[in-house]
Each structure stands twice: as C-alpha cells, then as structure tokens.
Coordinates of C-alpha atoms in Angstrom, one line a residue:
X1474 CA 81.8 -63.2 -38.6
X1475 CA 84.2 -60.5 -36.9
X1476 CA 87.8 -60.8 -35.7
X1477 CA 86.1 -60.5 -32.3
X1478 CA 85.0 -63.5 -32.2
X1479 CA 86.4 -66.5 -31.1
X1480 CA 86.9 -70.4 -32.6
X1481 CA 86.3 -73.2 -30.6
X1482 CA 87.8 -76.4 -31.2
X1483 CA 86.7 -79.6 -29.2
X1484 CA 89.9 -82.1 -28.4
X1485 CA 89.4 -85.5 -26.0
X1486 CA 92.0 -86.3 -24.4
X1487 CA 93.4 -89.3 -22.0
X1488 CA 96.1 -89.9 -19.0
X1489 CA 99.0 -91.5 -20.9
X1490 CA 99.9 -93.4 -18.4
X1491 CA 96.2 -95.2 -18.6
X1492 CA 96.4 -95.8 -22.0
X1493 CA 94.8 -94.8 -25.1
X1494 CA 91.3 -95.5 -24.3
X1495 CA 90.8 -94.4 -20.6
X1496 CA 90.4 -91.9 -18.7
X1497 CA 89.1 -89.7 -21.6
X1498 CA 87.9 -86.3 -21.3
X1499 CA 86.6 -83.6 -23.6
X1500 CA 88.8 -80.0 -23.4
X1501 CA 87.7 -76.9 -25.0
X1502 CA 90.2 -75.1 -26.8
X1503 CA 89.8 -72.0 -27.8
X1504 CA 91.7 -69.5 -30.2
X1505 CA 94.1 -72.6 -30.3
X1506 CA 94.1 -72.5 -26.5
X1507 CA 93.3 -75.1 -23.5
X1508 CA 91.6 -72.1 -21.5
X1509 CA 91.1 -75.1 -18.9
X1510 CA 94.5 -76.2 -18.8
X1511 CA 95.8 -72.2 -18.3
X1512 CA 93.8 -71.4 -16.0
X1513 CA 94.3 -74.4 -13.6
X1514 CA 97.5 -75.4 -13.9
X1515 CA 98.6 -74.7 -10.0
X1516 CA 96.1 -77.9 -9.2
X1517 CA 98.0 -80.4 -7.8
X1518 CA 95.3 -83.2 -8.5
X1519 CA 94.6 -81.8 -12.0
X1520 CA 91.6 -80.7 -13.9
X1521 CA 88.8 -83.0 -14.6
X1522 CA 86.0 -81.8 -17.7
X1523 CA 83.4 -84.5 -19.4
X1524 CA 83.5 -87.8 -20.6
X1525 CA 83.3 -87.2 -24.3
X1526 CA 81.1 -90.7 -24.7
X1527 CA 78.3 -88.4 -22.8
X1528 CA 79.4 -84.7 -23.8
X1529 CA 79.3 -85.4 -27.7
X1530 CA 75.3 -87.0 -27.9
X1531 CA 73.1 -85.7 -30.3
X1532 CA 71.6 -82.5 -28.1
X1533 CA 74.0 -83.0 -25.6
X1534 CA 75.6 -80.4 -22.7
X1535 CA 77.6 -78.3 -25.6
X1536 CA 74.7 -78.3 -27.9
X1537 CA 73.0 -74.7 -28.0
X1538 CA 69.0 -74.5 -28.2
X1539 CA 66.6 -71.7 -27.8
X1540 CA 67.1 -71.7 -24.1
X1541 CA 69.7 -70.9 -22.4
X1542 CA 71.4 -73.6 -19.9
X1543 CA 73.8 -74.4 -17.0
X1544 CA 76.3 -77.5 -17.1
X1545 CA 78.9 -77.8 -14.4
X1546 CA 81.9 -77.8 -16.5
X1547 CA 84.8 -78.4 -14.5
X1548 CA 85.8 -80.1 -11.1
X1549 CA 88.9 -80.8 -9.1
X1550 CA 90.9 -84.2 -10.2
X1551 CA 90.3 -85.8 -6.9
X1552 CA 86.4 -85.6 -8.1
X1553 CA 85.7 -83.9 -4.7
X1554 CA 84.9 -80.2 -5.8
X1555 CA 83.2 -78.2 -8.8
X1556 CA 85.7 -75.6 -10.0
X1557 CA 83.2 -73.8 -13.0
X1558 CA 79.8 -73.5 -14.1
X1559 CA 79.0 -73.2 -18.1
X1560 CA 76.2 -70.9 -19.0
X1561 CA 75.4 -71.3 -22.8
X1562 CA 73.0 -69.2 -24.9
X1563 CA 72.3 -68.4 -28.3
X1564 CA 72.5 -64.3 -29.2
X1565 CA 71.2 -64.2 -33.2
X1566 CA 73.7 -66.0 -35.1
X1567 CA 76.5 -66.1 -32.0
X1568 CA 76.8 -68.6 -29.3
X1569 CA 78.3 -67.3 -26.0
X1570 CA 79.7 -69.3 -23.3
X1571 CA 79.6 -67.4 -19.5
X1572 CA 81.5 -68.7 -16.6
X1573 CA 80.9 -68.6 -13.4
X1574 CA 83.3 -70.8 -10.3
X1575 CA 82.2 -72.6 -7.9
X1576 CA 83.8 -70.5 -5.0
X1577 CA 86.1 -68.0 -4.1
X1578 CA 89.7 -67.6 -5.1
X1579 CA 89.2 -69.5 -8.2
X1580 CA 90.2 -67.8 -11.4
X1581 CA 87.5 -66.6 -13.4
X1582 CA 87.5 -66.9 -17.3
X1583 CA 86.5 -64.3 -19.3
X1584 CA 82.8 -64.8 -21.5
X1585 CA 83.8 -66.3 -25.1
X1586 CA 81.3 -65.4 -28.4
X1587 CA 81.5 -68.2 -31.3
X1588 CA 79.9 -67.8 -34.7
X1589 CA 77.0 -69.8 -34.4
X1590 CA 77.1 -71.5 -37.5
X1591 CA 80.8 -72.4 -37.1
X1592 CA 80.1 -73.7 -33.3
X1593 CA 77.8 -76.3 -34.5
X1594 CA 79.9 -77.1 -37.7
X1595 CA 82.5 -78.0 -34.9
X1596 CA 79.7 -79.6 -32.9
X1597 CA 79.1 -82.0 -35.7
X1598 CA 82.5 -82.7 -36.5
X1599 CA 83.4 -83.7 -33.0
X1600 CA 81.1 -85.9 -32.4
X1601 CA 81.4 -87.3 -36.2
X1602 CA 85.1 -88.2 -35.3
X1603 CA 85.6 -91.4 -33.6
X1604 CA 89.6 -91.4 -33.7
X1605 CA 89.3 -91.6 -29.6
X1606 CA 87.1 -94.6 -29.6
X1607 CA 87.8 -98.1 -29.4
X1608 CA 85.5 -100.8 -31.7
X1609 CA 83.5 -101.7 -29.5
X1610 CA 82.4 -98.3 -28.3
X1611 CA 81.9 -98.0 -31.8
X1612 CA 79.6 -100.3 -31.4
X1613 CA 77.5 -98.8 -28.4
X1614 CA 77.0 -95.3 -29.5
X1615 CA 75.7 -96.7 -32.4
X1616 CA 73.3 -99.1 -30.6
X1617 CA 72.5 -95.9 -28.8
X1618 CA 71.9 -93.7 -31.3
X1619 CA 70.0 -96.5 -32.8
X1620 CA 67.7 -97.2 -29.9
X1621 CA 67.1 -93.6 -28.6
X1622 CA 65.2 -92.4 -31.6
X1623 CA 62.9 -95.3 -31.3
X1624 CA 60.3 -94.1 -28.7
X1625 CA 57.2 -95.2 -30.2
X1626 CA 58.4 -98.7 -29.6
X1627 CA 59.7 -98.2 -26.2
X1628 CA 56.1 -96.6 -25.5
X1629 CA 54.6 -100.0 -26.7
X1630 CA 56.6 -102.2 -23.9
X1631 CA 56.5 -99.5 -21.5
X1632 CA 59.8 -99.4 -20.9
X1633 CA 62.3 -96.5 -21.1
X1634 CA 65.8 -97.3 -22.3
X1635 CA 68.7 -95.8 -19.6
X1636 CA 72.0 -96.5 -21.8
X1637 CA 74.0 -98.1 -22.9
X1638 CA 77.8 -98.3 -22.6
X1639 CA 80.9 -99.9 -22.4
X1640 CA 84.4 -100.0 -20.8
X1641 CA 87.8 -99.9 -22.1
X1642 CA 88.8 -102.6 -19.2
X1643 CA 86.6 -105.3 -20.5
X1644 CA 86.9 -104.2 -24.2
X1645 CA 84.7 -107.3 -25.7
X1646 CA 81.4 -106.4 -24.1
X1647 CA 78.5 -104.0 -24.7
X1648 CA 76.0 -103.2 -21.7
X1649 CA 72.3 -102.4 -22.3
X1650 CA 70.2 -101.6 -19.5
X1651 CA 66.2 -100.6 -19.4
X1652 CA 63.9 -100.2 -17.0
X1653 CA 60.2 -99.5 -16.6
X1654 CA 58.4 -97.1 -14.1
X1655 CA 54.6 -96.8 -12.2
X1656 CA 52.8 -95.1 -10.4
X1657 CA 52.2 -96.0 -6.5
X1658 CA 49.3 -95.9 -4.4
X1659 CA 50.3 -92.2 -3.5
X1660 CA 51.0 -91.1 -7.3
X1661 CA 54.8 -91.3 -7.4
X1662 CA 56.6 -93.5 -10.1
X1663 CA 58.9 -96.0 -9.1
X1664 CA 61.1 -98.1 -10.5
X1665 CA 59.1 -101.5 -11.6
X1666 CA 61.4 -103.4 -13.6
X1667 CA 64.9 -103.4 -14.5
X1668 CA 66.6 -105.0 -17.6
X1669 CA 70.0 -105.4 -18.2
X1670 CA 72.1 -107.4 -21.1
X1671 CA 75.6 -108.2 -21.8
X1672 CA 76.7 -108.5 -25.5
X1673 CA 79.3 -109.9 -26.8
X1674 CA 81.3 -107.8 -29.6
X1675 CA 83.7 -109.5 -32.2
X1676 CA 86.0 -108.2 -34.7
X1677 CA 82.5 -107.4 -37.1
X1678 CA 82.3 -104.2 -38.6
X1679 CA 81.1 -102.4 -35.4
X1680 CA 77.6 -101.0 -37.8
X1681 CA 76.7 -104.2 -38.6
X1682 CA 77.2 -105.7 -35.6
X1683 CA 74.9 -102.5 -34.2
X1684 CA 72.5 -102.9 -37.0
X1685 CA 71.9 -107.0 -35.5
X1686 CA 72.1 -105.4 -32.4
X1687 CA 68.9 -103.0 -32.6
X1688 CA 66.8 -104.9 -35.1
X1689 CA 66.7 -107.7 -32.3
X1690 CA 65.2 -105.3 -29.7
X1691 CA 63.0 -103.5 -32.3
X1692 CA 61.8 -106.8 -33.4
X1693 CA 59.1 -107.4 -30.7
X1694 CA 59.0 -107.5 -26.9
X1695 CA 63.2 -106.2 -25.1
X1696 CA 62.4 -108.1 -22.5
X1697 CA 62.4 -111.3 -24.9
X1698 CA 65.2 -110.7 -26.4
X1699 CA 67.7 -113.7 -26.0
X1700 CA 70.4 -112.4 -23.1
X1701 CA 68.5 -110.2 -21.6
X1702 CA 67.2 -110.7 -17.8
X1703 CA 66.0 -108.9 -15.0
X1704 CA 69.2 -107.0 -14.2
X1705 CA 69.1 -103.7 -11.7
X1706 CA 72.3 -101.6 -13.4
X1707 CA 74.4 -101.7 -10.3
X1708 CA 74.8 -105.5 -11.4
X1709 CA 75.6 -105.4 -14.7
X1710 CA 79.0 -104.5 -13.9
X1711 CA 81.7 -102.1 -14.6
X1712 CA 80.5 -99.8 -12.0
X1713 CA 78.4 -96.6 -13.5
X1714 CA 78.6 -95.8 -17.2
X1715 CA 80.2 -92.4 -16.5
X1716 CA 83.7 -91.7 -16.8
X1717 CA 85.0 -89.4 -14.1
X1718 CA 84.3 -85.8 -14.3
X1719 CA 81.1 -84.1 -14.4
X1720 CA 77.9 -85.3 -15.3
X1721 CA 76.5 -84.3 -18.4
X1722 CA 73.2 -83.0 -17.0
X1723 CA 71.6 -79.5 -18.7
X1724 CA 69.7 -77.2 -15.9
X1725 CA 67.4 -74.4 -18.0
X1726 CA 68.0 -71.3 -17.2

C-alpha cells in the first residue's frame, strides 16, 4: 500500500435525542474524516446514509465483487431527495469509491482508493462489531444469517424467506416474514402466500435463543412451525423493516 491511498473506517451512529438504539445510520469516515458530515453540513434537515442492520450483510451494498456497482448513498433528512450516488469497483488489489450527486449545486466529493485487502478487513470488522445493537437484534441477524444460507430447504417448501427484523420501540419481539411466488396464466409470478411470525425474545443468550429459533424452521415444513400464520408483511407490524435512509439495493454497472 502507498501513502496515496486512503483508510476507511465504518462508524454507525444514532440521533441522541432518540436514544441509543434508533435512528442508526452507517457514516463513512475516511482519513479519520466524516466526508458526509463536511460536505453537507449547510443542510438544515441533515444528512441521512444506510441503516447499518441492512448495509453491514454478508455481500451487502459496501461489499466489493468483480463487478462494479451503483448504491444511492446519501439523501436529504426529510427523506424527500437523493443527494449522492456510490460507484464501487475493484482495480487489482485497490477498491475505489466514485461519486456522483443527484443534481446540481450539490458538492461533489472527490474519488477515494482503499487497499483492498484493508477495505474488506474493515468490512469484516464492522459488521463483526455489534456494540450498536441491542439483544434482541442480536438475535435477528443471527436468525438471518442463519436462515439465508439455507436455500436448499427453502427450495423444498417453495418458499423464499423476505427478512427478518426487529425494532428498537418494541424491543421483546423478532419478526419473520416468507412468502411464496407462481406463475400466472400469462407467465408472471405473483405473490401466492405470505407468512409472517412474531417471536418472543427473553433475556437468553441471543445465539441460543437463534440457534432454537432456526432449528424449528429447518426442522420440516415453515409454514408448520408453531406461531406462524398467513401474515402479508404490512401486518406484522412496525411498519417496513428499513430504517430511514436509503435502501440498500446494488444496481450492476
């Protein structure tokens, strides 16, 4: 690695005045700087950047492959407008981040190169430090991690598992939701089934508690599983799993 290039250094962060567990977002900082929070601090409503309970998955939005890809990065506060658009690629052994904003008269940031094995060292160690969470989203990323790898099983019931999640308002509660797909007359899928289950989390160590959790899906038929019922996700409560700020979706360039 040269002095040119840069270190990154993931931080989540929340509103104080929300508490400890809400409002969380993921900020980049980089050379010891929040290039986010410089850049737009003349926004009255603030800055909003990723939920870090989506942004830090196993291959999520930050995670480099052999294609490049596009995530909207950064919006306005109010949750009305896109402020940047994150290009990230791989260049031999150096990652590189390009911006480019979502109109004009927004500040542009200048491209950043990481050392590519040092980018994903951080990658891990972000997403392997769970200071931010609470216990029982402890608990649901490990049910999720637990449950994503698993598609031969999901295969066998047909279903496909959608997420799962909680919320730091109703901090004694995990939400699982599934749902299964075919094909209509005309050839397009469409939603068939929907699955949704509310479990109760205790003062357990949250990987045992995940360990029950998954072993009782993997154990035969979801939809038999005791709790669980024909739920669509709007239902299930808490609104949409997302925190505010943008969605953690990849577009391939």
């Amino acid at each position: 690695m040269t002095d040119e290039l840069n270190v990154l250094r993931l931080s989540v962060r929340n509103d104080p005045g929300l508490g400890p567990h809400e409002d969380l977002e993921i900020r980049p900082l980089i050379d010891g700087v929040d290039v986010i929070e410089e850049a737009f601090a003349y926004e009255d409503d603030g800055v909003r950047c990723g939920d870090p309970r989506d942004w830090l998955l196993p291959d999520g939005p930050l995670s480099v492959g052999d294609r490049p890809h596009r995530v909207d990065f950064a919006e306005r506060g109010c949750g009305c407008h896109d402020l940047l658009y994150l290009t990230l690629r791989r260049d031999g052994g150096t990652v590189v981040w390009s911006w480019r904003t979502a109109g004009p008269g927004i500040p542009e940031l200048p491209e950043y190169r990481f050392d590519a094995a040092r980018y994903d060292a951080e990658l891990e160690r972000a997403r392997g430090d769970g200071g931010w969470e609470w216990p029982t989203q402890t608990v649901s990323r490990l049910v999720l991690d637990g449950l994503r790898g698993e598609t031969g099983w999901l295969e066998r019931w047909s279903c496909e598992l959608g997420h799962v999640w909680t919320d730091p308002k109703h901090p004694g509660q995990v939400l699982l939701y599934f749902f299964r797909d075919e094909r209509d007359p005309q050839g397009r899928y469409v939603r068939a089934e929907e699955f949704g289950m509310k479990t109760a989390v205790t003062g357990e160590d949250p990987a045992h508690q995940a360990d029950r959790i998954v072993r009782a899906f993997l154990a035969g038929d979801p939809r038999t599983v005791d709790g669980f019922w024909p739920y669509p996700m709007d239902e299930l409560g808490y609104g949409h799993y997302h925190g505010d700020g943008p969605a953690p979706w990849k577009e391939y360039c």
